[in-house]
Short mmCIF file of C-alpha atoms and ligand atoms in Angstrom, two decimals:
data_model
loop_
_atom_site.label_atom_id
_atom_site.label_comp_id
_atom_site.label_asym_id
_atom_site.label_seq_id
_atom_site.Cartn_x
_atom_site.Cartn_y
_atom_site.Cartn_z
CA MET A 15 8.75 -8.82 25.08
CA LYS A 16 6.82 -5.58 24.15
CA ASN A 17 3.95 -3.60 25.24
CA VAL A 18 1.26 -3.50 22.30
CA PHE A 19 -1.36 -0.88 23.22
CA LEU A 20 -4.53 -0.22 20.77
CA PRO A 21 -6.84 2.69 22.14
CA ASN A 22 -10.29 1.82 20.41
CA SER A 23 -10.15 6.61 20.04
CA ILE A 24 -7.90 9.29 19.48
CA GLU A 25 -9.02 10.09 23.47
CA GLU A 26 -7.68 7.14 24.49
CA PHE A 27 -4.76 7.12 22.54
CA ARG A 28 -3.29 10.62 23.96
CA GLN A 29 -3.89 8.67 27.35
CA ILE A 30 -1.11 6.16 26.84
CA TRP A 31 0.81 7.97 25.01
CA SER A 32 1.58 10.59 27.40
CA ALA A 33 1.49 7.82 29.99
CA VAL A 34 4.38 5.66 27.33
CA PRO A 35 6.27 8.55 26.02
CA ASP A 36 8.72 6.28 24.07
CA ALA A 37 5.93 4.42 22.51
CA VAL A 38 6.53 3.86 18.49
CA LEU A 39 3.41 3.89 16.26
CA MET A 40 2.57 1.68 14.21
CA ALA A 41 -0.25 1.96 11.14
CA GLY A 42 -0.68 -1.33 9.55
CA GLY A 43 3.12 -3.11 10.59
CA THR A 44 3.93 -3.59 6.67
CA ASP A 45 6.56 -1.36 7.53
CA LEU A 46 7.16 -0.98 10.82
CA LEU A 47 7.29 -5.12 11.91
CA VAL A 48 9.75 -5.92 9.05
CA SER A 49 12.61 -3.31 10.39
CA LEU A 50 12.10 -4.57 13.85
CA ARG A 51 12.85 -8.16 12.80
CA GLU A 52 15.41 -6.91 11.00
CA GLY A 53 16.84 -5.07 14.04
CA LYS A 54 16.87 -2.13 13.14
CA THR A 55 14.59 -0.37 15.48
CA LYS A 56 14.61 -1.35 19.01
CA VAL A 57 11.47 -0.30 21.12
CA LYS A 58 9.70 -1.15 24.15
CA ASN A 59 5.58 -0.32 23.96
CA ILE A 60 4.50 -0.14 20.56
CA ILE A 61 0.37 1.45 20.07
CA SER A 62 -1.34 0.47 16.79
CA LEU A 63 -3.67 2.95 15.57
CA GLU A 64 -5.74 -0.04 13.93
CA ARG A 65 -8.67 0.64 16.00
CA ILE A 66 -9.39 4.45 16.15
CA SER A 67 -12.24 4.92 13.61
CA GLU A 68 -12.09 8.66 13.15
CA LEU A 69 -8.89 8.28 11.28
CA ARG A 70 -10.10 5.89 8.85
CA HIS A 71 -12.55 7.97 7.32
CA ILE A 72 -11.99 9.44 3.63
CA ASP A 73 -13.90 12.51 3.35
CA CYS A 74 -14.75 15.59 0.74
CA SER A 75 -15.15 19.43 2.26
CA GLY A 76 -14.03 22.70 0.56
CA GLY A 77 -13.02 21.57 -2.85
CA GLU A 78 -10.20 19.24 -1.50
CA ILE A 79 -10.74 15.00 0.26
CA LEU A 80 -9.13 14.25 3.70
CA ILE A 81 -7.48 11.01 4.02
CA GLY A 82 -7.37 9.20 7.56
CA SER A 83 -4.16 9.03 8.00
CA LEU A 84 -5.52 4.65 8.63
CA VAL A 85 -7.06 4.63 5.03
CA THR A 86 -5.29 1.39 3.78
CA HIS A 87 -4.21 1.00 0.30
CA GLN A 88 -7.35 -1.16 -0.26
CA GLN A 89 -9.32 1.24 1.02
CA ILE A 90 -8.19 4.38 -1.65
CA LEU A 91 -8.73 1.72 -4.30
CA ASP A 92 -12.47 1.42 -3.00
CA ALA A 93 -13.76 5.10 -2.80
CA PRO A 94 -15.91 6.31 -5.34
CA ILE A 95 -14.30 9.83 -4.87
CA ILE A 96 -10.62 8.57 -5.25
CA ALA A 97 -11.87 6.90 -8.25
CA GLU A 98 -13.23 10.55 -9.25
CA ALA A 99 -10.91 13.25 -7.85
CA LEU A 100 -7.91 11.71 -7.49
CA PRO A 101 -7.52 8.69 -9.95
CA VAL A 102 -3.45 9.21 -10.08
CA LEU A 103 -3.44 8.78 -6.52
CA ARG A 104 -5.76 4.78 -7.52
CA GLN A 105 -3.46 4.30 -9.82
CA ALA A 106 -0.08 4.29 -7.04
CA ALA A 107 -2.01 2.31 -4.20
CA SER A 108 -3.55 -0.04 -7.57
CA LEU A 109 0.82 -1.07 -8.00
CA LEU A 110 1.86 -0.83 -4.24
CA GLY A 111 2.63 -4.16 -2.78
CA SER A 112 -0.20 -7.00 -2.85
CA PRO A 113 -3.74 -7.55 -2.55
CA ALA A 114 -2.72 -8.99 1.69
CA VAL A 115 -0.27 -5.59 1.82
CA ARG A 116 -2.80 -2.96 0.13
CA HIS A 117 -4.98 -4.71 2.87
CA MET A 118 -3.11 -3.24 6.00
CA GLY A 119 -0.81 -0.91 4.61
CA THR A 120 -1.72 2.24 4.90
CA ILE A 121 -1.14 6.22 3.99
CA GLY A 122 -0.04 7.67 6.64
CA GLY A 123 2.57 4.63 6.90
CA ASN A 124 3.92 5.09 3.22
CA ILE A 125 4.21 8.45 4.12
CA CYS A 126 5.76 8.39 7.59
CA THR A 127 8.30 6.77 6.33
CA ALA A 128 9.57 8.68 3.97
CA SER A 129 11.30 6.42 1.56
CA PRO A 130 12.39 7.65 -2.31
CA ALA A 131 10.56 4.94 -3.05
CA ALA A 132 6.85 4.16 -2.10
CA ASP A 133 4.24 4.60 -4.12
CA LEU A 134 1.88 7.07 -2.94
CA LEU A 135 4.46 10.29 -2.16
CA PRO A 136 5.06 10.62 -6.39
CA ALA A 137 1.04 11.04 -6.67
CA LEU A 138 0.85 13.26 -3.41
CA TYR A 139 3.67 14.99 -4.14
CA LEU A 140 2.16 16.07 -7.69
CA LEU A 141 -1.21 16.70 -5.74
CA ASP A 142 0.13 19.84 -3.43
CA ALA A 143 -1.52 17.34 -0.29
CA ARG A 144 -0.22 19.01 3.29
CA LEU A 145 -0.81 16.68 5.67
CA GLU A 146 -1.93 17.88 8.98
CA LEU A 147 0.41 16.91 11.87
CA HIS A 148 -1.00 16.68 15.77
CA THR A 149 0.30 17.18 18.95
CA GLU A 150 -1.55 16.56 22.37
CA ARG A 151 -2.13 20.31 22.23
CA THR A 152 -0.91 21.59 18.85
CA LYS A 153 -1.82 21.55 15.19
CA ARG A 154 -0.12 22.05 12.02
CA THR A 155 -0.78 21.69 8.51
CA VAL A 156 2.86 21.55 6.62
CA PRO A 157 3.33 20.67 2.65
CA ILE A 158 4.10 17.13 2.03
CA THR A 159 8.20 19.02 0.58
CA ASP A 160 7.85 19.16 4.22
CA PHE A 161 7.32 16.67 5.48
CA ILE A 162 9.33 13.78 4.02
CA ILE A 163 13.29 16.20 4.17
CA GLY A 164 15.15 13.06 3.43
CA PRO A 165 15.32 9.18 3.23
CA ARG A 166 13.37 8.00 5.49
CA GLN A 167 12.94 11.28 7.72
CA THR A 168 10.84 13.52 8.10
CA SER A 169 10.11 17.12 10.27
CA LEU A 170 7.76 14.92 12.60
CA SER A 171 8.34 16.48 16.17
CA GLU A 172 8.15 14.77 19.57
CA GLY A 173 4.51 13.75 20.67
CA GLU A 174 3.50 14.27 17.32
CA PHE A 175 1.68 12.45 14.63
CA LEU A 176 0.31 11.82 11.30
CA TYR A 177 -3.71 12.81 11.77
CA ARG A 178 -5.08 13.10 7.93
CA ILE A 179 -4.44 14.30 4.77
CA ARG A 180 -5.68 16.74 2.49
CA VAL A 181 -5.68 17.23 -1.30
CA PRO A 182 -6.61 19.71 -3.14
CA ILE A 183 -9.74 18.22 -5.85
CA PRO A 184 -7.91 19.17 -9.48
CA VAL A 185 -10.09 21.47 -11.78
CA PRO A 186 -12.11 19.08 -14.28
CA ASN A 187 -10.79 17.70 -17.15
CA THR A 188 -6.92 17.47 -15.39
CA ARG A 189 -5.51 14.14 -16.80
CA ALA A 190 -3.66 12.30 -14.95
CA TYR A 191 -0.63 9.77 -14.62
CA TYR A 192 1.63 7.26 -12.41
CA PHE A 193 4.48 4.36 -14.17
CA LYS A 194 6.87 3.08 -12.44
CA VAL A 195 9.45 0.51 -13.01
CA GLY A 196 10.50 -2.84 -10.29
CA GLN A 197 12.03 -5.72 -11.61
CA ARG A 198 8.37 -7.62 -11.72
CA LYS A 199 4.80 -6.74 -11.48
CA ALA A 200 3.50 -6.63 -8.29
CA LEU A 201 6.00 -7.04 -4.87
CA ALA A 202 8.15 -5.15 -6.22
CA ILE A 203 10.34 -1.52 -4.73
CA THR A 204 10.01 0.71 -7.32
CA ILE A 205 13.54 1.18 -9.42
CA ALA A 206 12.12 4.83 -11.34
CA SER A 207 8.79 6.47 -11.66
CA MET A 208 7.25 9.37 -12.26
CA ALA A 209 3.20 10.83 -11.88
CA ALA A 210 2.36 13.43 -14.10
CA LEU A 211 -0.48 15.69 -14.72
CA LEU A 212 -1.87 17.81 -18.05
CA ARG A 213 -4.76 19.88 -18.60
CA LEU A 214 -5.25 20.45 -22.22
CA ASP A 215 -6.93 22.40 -24.30
CA THR A 216 -8.97 21.13 -26.49
CA ASP A 217 -6.23 21.85 -29.26
CA MET A 218 -3.84 19.77 -27.65
CA THR A 219 -2.08 23.18 -25.93
CA VAL A 220 -0.89 22.74 -22.52
CA LEU A 221 -2.59 24.38 -20.04
CA GLU A 222 -0.58 22.91 -16.88
CA GLY A 223 1.96 19.90 -16.65
CA ARG A 224 3.23 18.50 -13.24
CA PHE A 225 5.60 16.30 -13.05
CA SER A 226 6.67 14.22 -9.77
CA TRP A 227 9.66 11.61 -9.98
CA GLY A 228 10.16 9.33 -7.82
CA SER A 229 13.08 7.18 -6.69
CA VAL A 230 15.37 9.29 -8.07
CA GLY A 231 16.55 11.24 -5.43
CA PRO A 232 16.86 12.03 -1.64
CA THR A 233 12.87 12.37 -1.11
CA VAL A 234 10.35 12.63 -4.46
CA LEU A 235 11.25 15.29 -6.61
CA ARG A 236 9.14 18.32 -8.36
CA PHE A 237 11.09 20.77 -10.82
CA PRO A 238 8.46 23.62 -10.70
CA GLU A 239 10.77 25.37 -13.73
CA THR A 240 10.97 22.59 -16.23
CA GLU A 241 7.26 22.08 -15.78
CA LYS A 242 6.50 25.35 -16.76
CA ILE A 243 8.47 24.63 -20.47
CA LEU A 244 5.27 23.23 -20.57
CA GLN A 245 3.09 25.88 -20.83
CA ASN A 246 0.97 26.70 -23.98
CA GLN A 247 2.66 24.60 -26.16
CA LYS A 248 1.00 22.37 -27.74
CA LEU A 249 1.36 19.37 -26.29
CA SER A 250 3.98 16.62 -28.61
CA GLU A 251 6.98 14.18 -28.36
CA PRO A 252 9.65 16.47 -28.80
CA LEU A 253 8.40 18.89 -25.95
CA LEU A 254 7.49 15.57 -23.98
CA LYS A 255 11.59 14.66 -24.21
CA GLU A 256 13.18 17.68 -23.28
CA ILE A 257 10.76 17.68 -20.13
CA GLY A 258 12.25 14.05 -19.62
CA GLU A 259 15.87 15.23 -20.49
CA LYS A 260 15.93 18.49 -18.69
CA SER A 261 14.54 16.46 -15.43
CA ALA A 262 16.55 13.42 -15.87
CA ARG A 263 20.04 16.06 -16.41
CA LEU A 264 18.28 17.47 -12.68
CA THR A 265 17.35 13.75 -10.32
CA GLU A 266 20.29 12.48 -8.04
CA PRO A 267 19.74 9.43 -8.54
CA ILE A 268 22.27 6.39 -6.64
CA SER A 269 22.81 3.46 -7.68
CA ASP A 270 21.40 0.25 -5.30
CA ILE A 271 21.62 -3.12 -5.77
CA GLN A 272 17.66 -2.21 -8.01
CA ALA A 273 19.13 -0.68 -10.62
CA SER A 274 22.12 1.92 -11.40
CA ALA A 275 22.02 5.89 -11.59
CA ASP A 276 22.65 5.58 -15.56
CA TYR A 277 19.51 3.96 -15.47
CA ARG A 278 17.45 5.04 -13.58
CA ARG A 279 18.17 8.61 -15.31
CA MET A 280 17.85 6.85 -19.04
CA LEU A 281 14.12 6.20 -17.19
CA VAL A 282 13.68 9.96 -15.89
CA SER A 283 14.35 11.29 -19.38
CA ASN A 284 12.14 8.69 -21.45
CA PHE A 285 8.80 8.52 -18.81
CA PRO A 286 7.02 11.65 -20.77
CA LEU A 287 7.31 9.50 -23.58
CA ARG A 288 4.64 7.34 -21.91
CA LEU A 289 2.35 10.24 -22.02
CA LEU A 290 1.64 9.56 -26.29
CA GLN A 291 0.88 5.58 -25.85
CA ALA A 292 -1.41 6.32 -22.70
CA GLU A 293 -2.86 9.10 -24.78
CA LYS A 294 -3.31 6.78 -27.98
CA TYR A 295 -5.11 4.04 -25.48
CA THR A 296 -7.66 6.07 -23.28
CA GLY A 297 -9.23 8.44 -26.59
CA SER A 298 -10.10 12.43 -25.65
CA ASN A 299 -11.68 11.94 -22.29
CA GLY A 300 -8.30 10.92 -20.65
CA LYS A 301 -9.88 8.78 -17.63
CA LYS A 302 -7.17 5.91 -16.82
CA MET B 18 -1.62 -11.21 28.30
CA LYS B 19 -4.91 -13.22 27.65
CA ILE B 20 -6.77 -12.10 24.48
CA SER B 21 -9.60 -14.04 23.52
CA PHE B 22 -10.15 -14.14 19.77
CA ARG B 23 -12.18 -16.78 16.71
CA LEU B 24 -10.10 -19.07 15.66
CA ASN B 25 -12.24 -21.02 12.84
CA GLU B 26 -15.76 -20.09 14.52
CA LYS B 27 -14.63 -21.28 17.78
CA MET B 28 -14.02 -18.75 20.31
CA ILE B 29 -10.89 -19.09 21.74
CA GLU B 30 -8.89 -17.48 25.51
CA ILE B 31 -5.18 -17.85 25.69
CA GLU B 32 -2.15 -16.47 27.16
CA THR B 33 0.78 -14.98 25.24
CA ALA B 34 3.31 -11.91 24.92
CA PRO B 35 1.25 -9.23 22.77
CA ASP B 36 3.65 -9.01 20.34
CA ARG B 37 4.19 -12.55 19.28
CA ARG B 38 3.89 -12.95 15.73
CA VAL B 39 0.56 -14.57 14.73
CA ILE B 40 2.16 -17.08 12.48
CA ASP B 41 4.04 -18.31 16.11
CA LEU B 42 0.72 -18.23 18.32
CA LEU B 43 -0.89 -20.15 15.48
CA ARG B 44 1.62 -22.68 14.39
CA GLU B 45 3.97 -22.89 18.01
CA ASP B 46 1.58 -21.61 20.35
CA LEU B 47 -1.51 -23.86 18.81
CA GLY B 48 -0.70 -26.19 16.76
CA ILE B 49 -2.16 -25.09 13.98
CA THR B 50 0.42 -25.48 11.49
CA GLY B 51 -2.22 -25.47 7.70
CA THR B 52 -0.58 -22.10 7.89
CA LYS B 53 3.16 -21.92 6.92
CA GLU B 54 6.02 -19.82 7.03
CA GLY B 55 8.31 -18.96 4.13
CA CYS B 56 9.86 -15.42 4.34
CA GLY B 57 8.77 -13.98 7.35
CA SER B 58 8.25 -10.51 5.98
CA GLY B 59 5.57 -10.07 3.70
CA GLU B 60 7.24 -10.77 0.37
CA CYS B 61 5.38 -15.08 -0.42
CA GLY B 62 2.17 -14.83 1.37
CA ALA B 63 2.82 -17.73 2.46
CA CYS B 64 2.29 -17.25 5.82
CA THR B 65 -1.45 -15.59 4.62
CA VAL B 66 -4.25 -15.61 6.90
CA LEU B 67 -8.40 -14.55 6.75
CA ILE B 68 -8.83 -12.00 9.84
CA ASP B 69 -12.45 -10.33 10.17
CA GLY B 70 -12.40 -12.44 6.08
CA VAL B 71 -9.90 -10.06 4.90
CA SER B 72 -7.24 -11.31 3.45
CA LYS B 73 -3.60 -10.67 5.59
CA LEU B 74 -0.18 -11.75 6.52
CA SER B 75 0.25 -13.30 9.53
CA CYS B 76 4.06 -13.67 10.20
CA LEU B 77 3.46 -8.70 9.76
CA MET B 78 0.62 -9.47 12.66
CA LEU B 79 0.94 -9.26 16.81
CA ALA B 80 -1.19 -11.76 19.03
CA ALA B 81 -2.49 -8.43 20.09
CA GLN B 82 -4.37 -7.65 17.03
CA LEU B 83 -6.54 -10.57 17.49
CA GLU B 84 -8.26 -9.58 20.41
CA GLY B 85 -12.15 -8.99 19.73
CA ARG B 86 -11.53 -10.07 15.15
CA SER B 87 -12.29 -13.93 13.84
CA ILE B 88 -9.60 -15.32 12.26
CA THR B 89 -9.73 -18.57 9.23
CA THR B 90 -6.64 -20.86 8.97
CA ILE B 91 -6.61 -23.20 5.73
CA GLU B 92 -8.16 -25.57 8.73
CA GLY B 93 -11.35 -23.29 8.83
CA LEU B 94 -12.71 -23.58 5.64
CA VAL B 95 -12.88 -27.17 5.52
CA GLN B 96 -16.86 -27.20 6.58
CA ASP B 97 -18.73 -30.05 8.10
CA GLY B 98 -15.47 -32.65 6.54
CA LYS B 99 -16.29 -31.59 3.15
CA LEU B 100 -13.35 -29.21 1.55
CA HIS B 101 -13.73 -25.44 0.22
CA PRO B 102 -14.46 -25.19 -3.41
CA VAL B 103 -11.19 -23.90 -4.00
CA GLN B 104 -9.64 -26.41 -2.39
CA LYS B 105 -11.38 -28.84 -4.19
CA ALA B 106 -10.11 -26.98 -7.29
CA PHE B 107 -7.14 -26.82 -6.24
CA VAL B 108 -6.37 -31.08 -6.00
CA SER B 109 -8.46 -32.03 -9.22
CA HIS B 110 -6.68 -29.35 -11.22
CA GLY B 111 -3.41 -30.39 -10.28
CA ALA B 112 -2.50 -26.98 -8.75
CA VAL B 113 -0.81 -28.67 -5.68
CA GLN B 114 2.68 -29.50 -6.25
CA CYS B 115 5.16 -29.74 -2.82
CA GLY B 116 2.40 -28.03 -1.08
CA PHE B 117 3.84 -25.42 0.84
CA CYS B 118 2.26 -22.51 -0.60
CA SER B 119 -1.51 -23.91 -1.47
CA PRO B 120 -2.76 -22.24 2.20
CA GLY B 121 -1.42 -19.14 1.78
CA MET B 122 -3.02 -19.63 -2.21
CA VAL B 123 -6.05 -20.58 -0.94
CA MET B 124 -6.55 -17.87 1.28
CA SER B 125 -5.74 -15.58 -1.31
CA ALA B 126 -8.46 -16.70 -4.32
CA VAL B 127 -10.98 -16.88 -1.05
CA ASP B 128 -10.25 -13.17 -0.49
CA LEU B 129 -10.65 -12.87 -4.33
CA LEU B 130 -13.74 -14.64 -5.06
CA GLN B 131 -15.49 -12.73 -2.48
CA ARG B 132 -15.29 -9.34 -3.29
CA ASN B 133 -14.94 -10.70 -7.65
CA PRO B 134 -16.99 -14.05 -8.01
CA LEU B 135 -16.30 -13.77 -11.66
CA PRO B 136 -12.50 -12.88 -11.92
CA GLY B 137 -10.84 -13.07 -14.99
CA ARG B 138 -7.31 -14.22 -15.67
CA GLN B 139 -5.72 -11.29 -15.79
CA GLU B 140 -7.86 -10.73 -12.29
CA ILE B 141 -6.76 -14.34 -10.42
CA ARG B 142 -3.50 -13.43 -11.65
CA ARG B 143 -3.28 -9.93 -9.87
CA ALA B 144 -4.79 -11.78 -6.39
CA VAL B 145 -2.71 -13.92 -6.14
CA SER B 146 0.81 -11.50 -6.84
CA GLY B 147 1.53 -11.50 -3.86
CA ASN B 148 2.34 -15.35 -3.24
CA LEU B 149 5.00 -17.67 -4.47
CA CYS B 150 5.32 -20.63 -5.85
CA ARG B 151 8.24 -22.52 -6.40
CA CYS B 152 6.55 -25.58 -8.48
CA THR B 153 3.67 -25.53 -10.45
CA GLY B 154 4.14 -22.28 -12.78
CA TYR B 155 1.30 -21.60 -11.33
CA GLN B 156 -1.53 -21.96 -14.82
CA LYS B 157 -2.92 -24.91 -12.85
CA ILE B 158 -3.62 -22.15 -9.96
CA ILE B 159 -5.20 -20.04 -11.93
CA ASP B 160 -7.05 -22.89 -13.35
CA ALA B 161 -8.34 -23.98 -10.30
CA ILE B 162 -9.14 -20.43 -8.85
CA GLN B 163 -11.32 -20.03 -12.06
CA SER B 164 -13.32 -23.16 -12.01
CA ALA B 165 -13.93 -23.16 -8.37
CA ALA B 166 -15.24 -18.97 -9.29
CA LYS B 167 -17.55 -21.04 -12.15
CA GLU B 168 -18.13 -23.60 -9.20
CA LEU B 169 -19.12 -21.47 -6.60
CA ASP B 170 -21.46 -18.77 -8.55
C1 FAD C 3 6.38 -6.99 1.16
C2 FAD C 3 5.75 -5.23 1.22
C3 FAD C 3 5.43 -4.98 -0.35
C4 FAD C 3 5.97 -3.77 -0.50
N1 FAD C 3 5.53 -3.04 -1.29
C5 FAD C 3 5.39 -1.98 -1.75
C6 FAD C 3 4.89 -1.24 -3.00
O1 FAD C 3 5.37 -1.74 -3.64
N2 FAD C 3 5.33 -0.25 -2.13
C7 FAD C 3 5.87 0.84 -1.40
O2 FAD C 3 5.46 2.05 -1.20
N3 FAD C 3 5.93 0.19 0.12
C8 FAD C 3 6.28 -0.43 -0.82
N4 FAD C 3 6.06 -1.55 0.48
C9 FAD C 3 5.76 -1.02 1.84
C10 FAD C 3 4.84 -0.64 3.11
O3 FAD C 3 4.06 -1.79 2.50
C11 FAD C 3 3.97 0.53 3.12
O4 FAD C 3 4.95 2.17 3.18
C12 FAD C 3 2.93 0.93 3.42
O5 FAD C 3 2.21 1.72 3.58
C13 FAD C 3 3.58 1.75 5.28
O6 FAD C 3 2.27 1.62 6.23
P1 FAD C 3 2.09 0.96 7.27
O7 FAD C 3 0.83 1.35 7.98
O8 FAD C 3 1.94 -0.82 7.37
O9 FAD C 3 3.06 1.21 7.90
P2 FAD C 3 2.97 0.90 9.75
O10 FAD C 3 4.93 0.12 8.93
O11 FAD C 3 2.74 0.47 10.75
O12 FAD C 3 4.94 2.29 10.66
C14 FAD C 3 5.33 3.14 9.52
C15 FAD C 3 6.49 3.48 10.14
O13 FAD C 3 5.42 5.47 9.84
C16 FAD C 3 5.06 5.33 11.54
N5 FAD C 3 3.98 5.42 11.16
C17 FAD C 3 2.56 5.03 10.61
N6 FAD C 3 1.68 6.07 10.97
C18 FAD C 3 1.50 6.90 11.26
C19 FAD C 3 0.95 8.23 11.67
N7 FAD C 3 -0.08 8.22 11.53
N8 FAD C 3 1.88 9.21 13.23
C20 FAD C 3 2.55 9.54 12.74
N9 FAD C 3 4.02 8.49 12.61
C21 FAD C 3 2.94 7.35 11.72
C22 FAD C 3 5.56 4.22 11.91
O14 FAD C 3 5.35 4.27 13.42
C23 FAD C 3 6.63 3.73 11.43
O15 FAD C 3 7.72 4.10 11.29
C24 FAD C 3 5.90 -2.59 1.12
C25 FAD C 3 5.83 -3.74 2.45
C26 FAD C 3 5.92 -5.12 2.45
C27 FAD C 3 6.15 -5.85 3.31
S1 FES C 4 5.32 -15.81 5.31
FE1 FES C 4 4.22 -13.83 5.68
S2 FES C 4 4.61 -13.20 3.51
FE2 FES C 4 6.31 -14.69 3.81
S1 FES C 5 2.95 -26.30 -5.24
FE1 FES C 5 5.42 -25.95 -4.01
S2 FES C 5 5.59 -23.87 -3.98
FE2 FES C 5 3.93 -23.73 -4.92
#
């Protein structure tokens, strides 16, 4: 039998954790309880963070959106500030799991599981998210790229937990997109995904373009050198094709039960072309 | 560990292991067997219940999490011996074949109609996208939810 602790505040949580330092943290439990049941993880003590209301806030301050680690995917979908400032994160949350999974699962759990197929990660990489990590005594803020170091591996140290996520608000008139391919529309593990952000001049010249790729490497990937190709070029089909093909060569996909590495590469080279279609459907204001 | 919570509007107190899954607490310890277990891993939705009115999966919740909460199962939708409008619509539209998925489907539908009283068919499809049905082909389930929405409105 495992003990389950449910602290109501950060202070209470710290006290419990120092008394049972071997405890594993639980947010929504949608990854943790599945892996415990599969017997992959053995634990004696569980600390559930779900009642710490301080971790459930979404705030806006100093040009950043601050998202508590226990914010659920449903909260992301419901928050007007996310729809307005970070539509790409909202889009990603809308494609994650099923309604009940979105009611339970959290952004912090999605990050700390560190699966290359996790749906919120491409958006968070694209937006240059930073993570606030706390221990009883220390606080540090690290870019998400430094936090996730491999498939299901993070640089979380002993006694450290994810407090909240800081996401800089993109400048106005940036358009952002998230495309995911899975075996079906709901409850499907991502075979490959792309998040993209475009800032265009009125004549369709690209001022800035960012792309991040999910499930085609040990972590979510970004290729800054390839992104630069877009700069000051008119948005066009050949240009997007070039981005796709160059990125596909840089990805390191694996073949698994979901799909082959070749299929994943093919998805990567074609994803950017979808931006043109999305453009047609959404008109010129770019709102998704 | 002793936990107390509201089950279908009644306060109860029960001695249980804190890491007992809520689905086991319901079905095996309390004998409330309307809630079903299909996959045990979040994929099928058969175990859907409402926690403080919000749909969650009882196979991925631990008993300790219920402390002080209110849980509604399919049994709790019946009021004064009368079926809930969603349940009635499932019956009248033939949205039930073997019935294994029905409790979870109905709970997901109730959650949807609380958020969105007049959903379109696409919204209904999305709302039950985490509930698998191996019999009906889903169309009659969607018909039933749509008609319940009209009746409740
Ligand atoms: C049926 C099903 C479908 C799913 N579909 C998708 C999908 O489409 N896309 C997708 O990306 N994911 C999916 N998932 C995976 C999962 O739901 C998400 O990754 C979710 O965001 C995990 O969050 P959680 O709060 O449930 O994490 P938990 O399971 O509570 O925790 C996950 C891990 O993170 C650690 N952790 C959690 N919070 C913190 C914190 N604040 N500080 C330090 N460590 C922490 C835990 O110790 C644990 O190791 C699915 C899961 C299920 C069961
Ligand atoms: S039994 Fe819980 S989702 Fe299948
Ligand atoms: S009616 Fe049999 S599974 Fe849905």
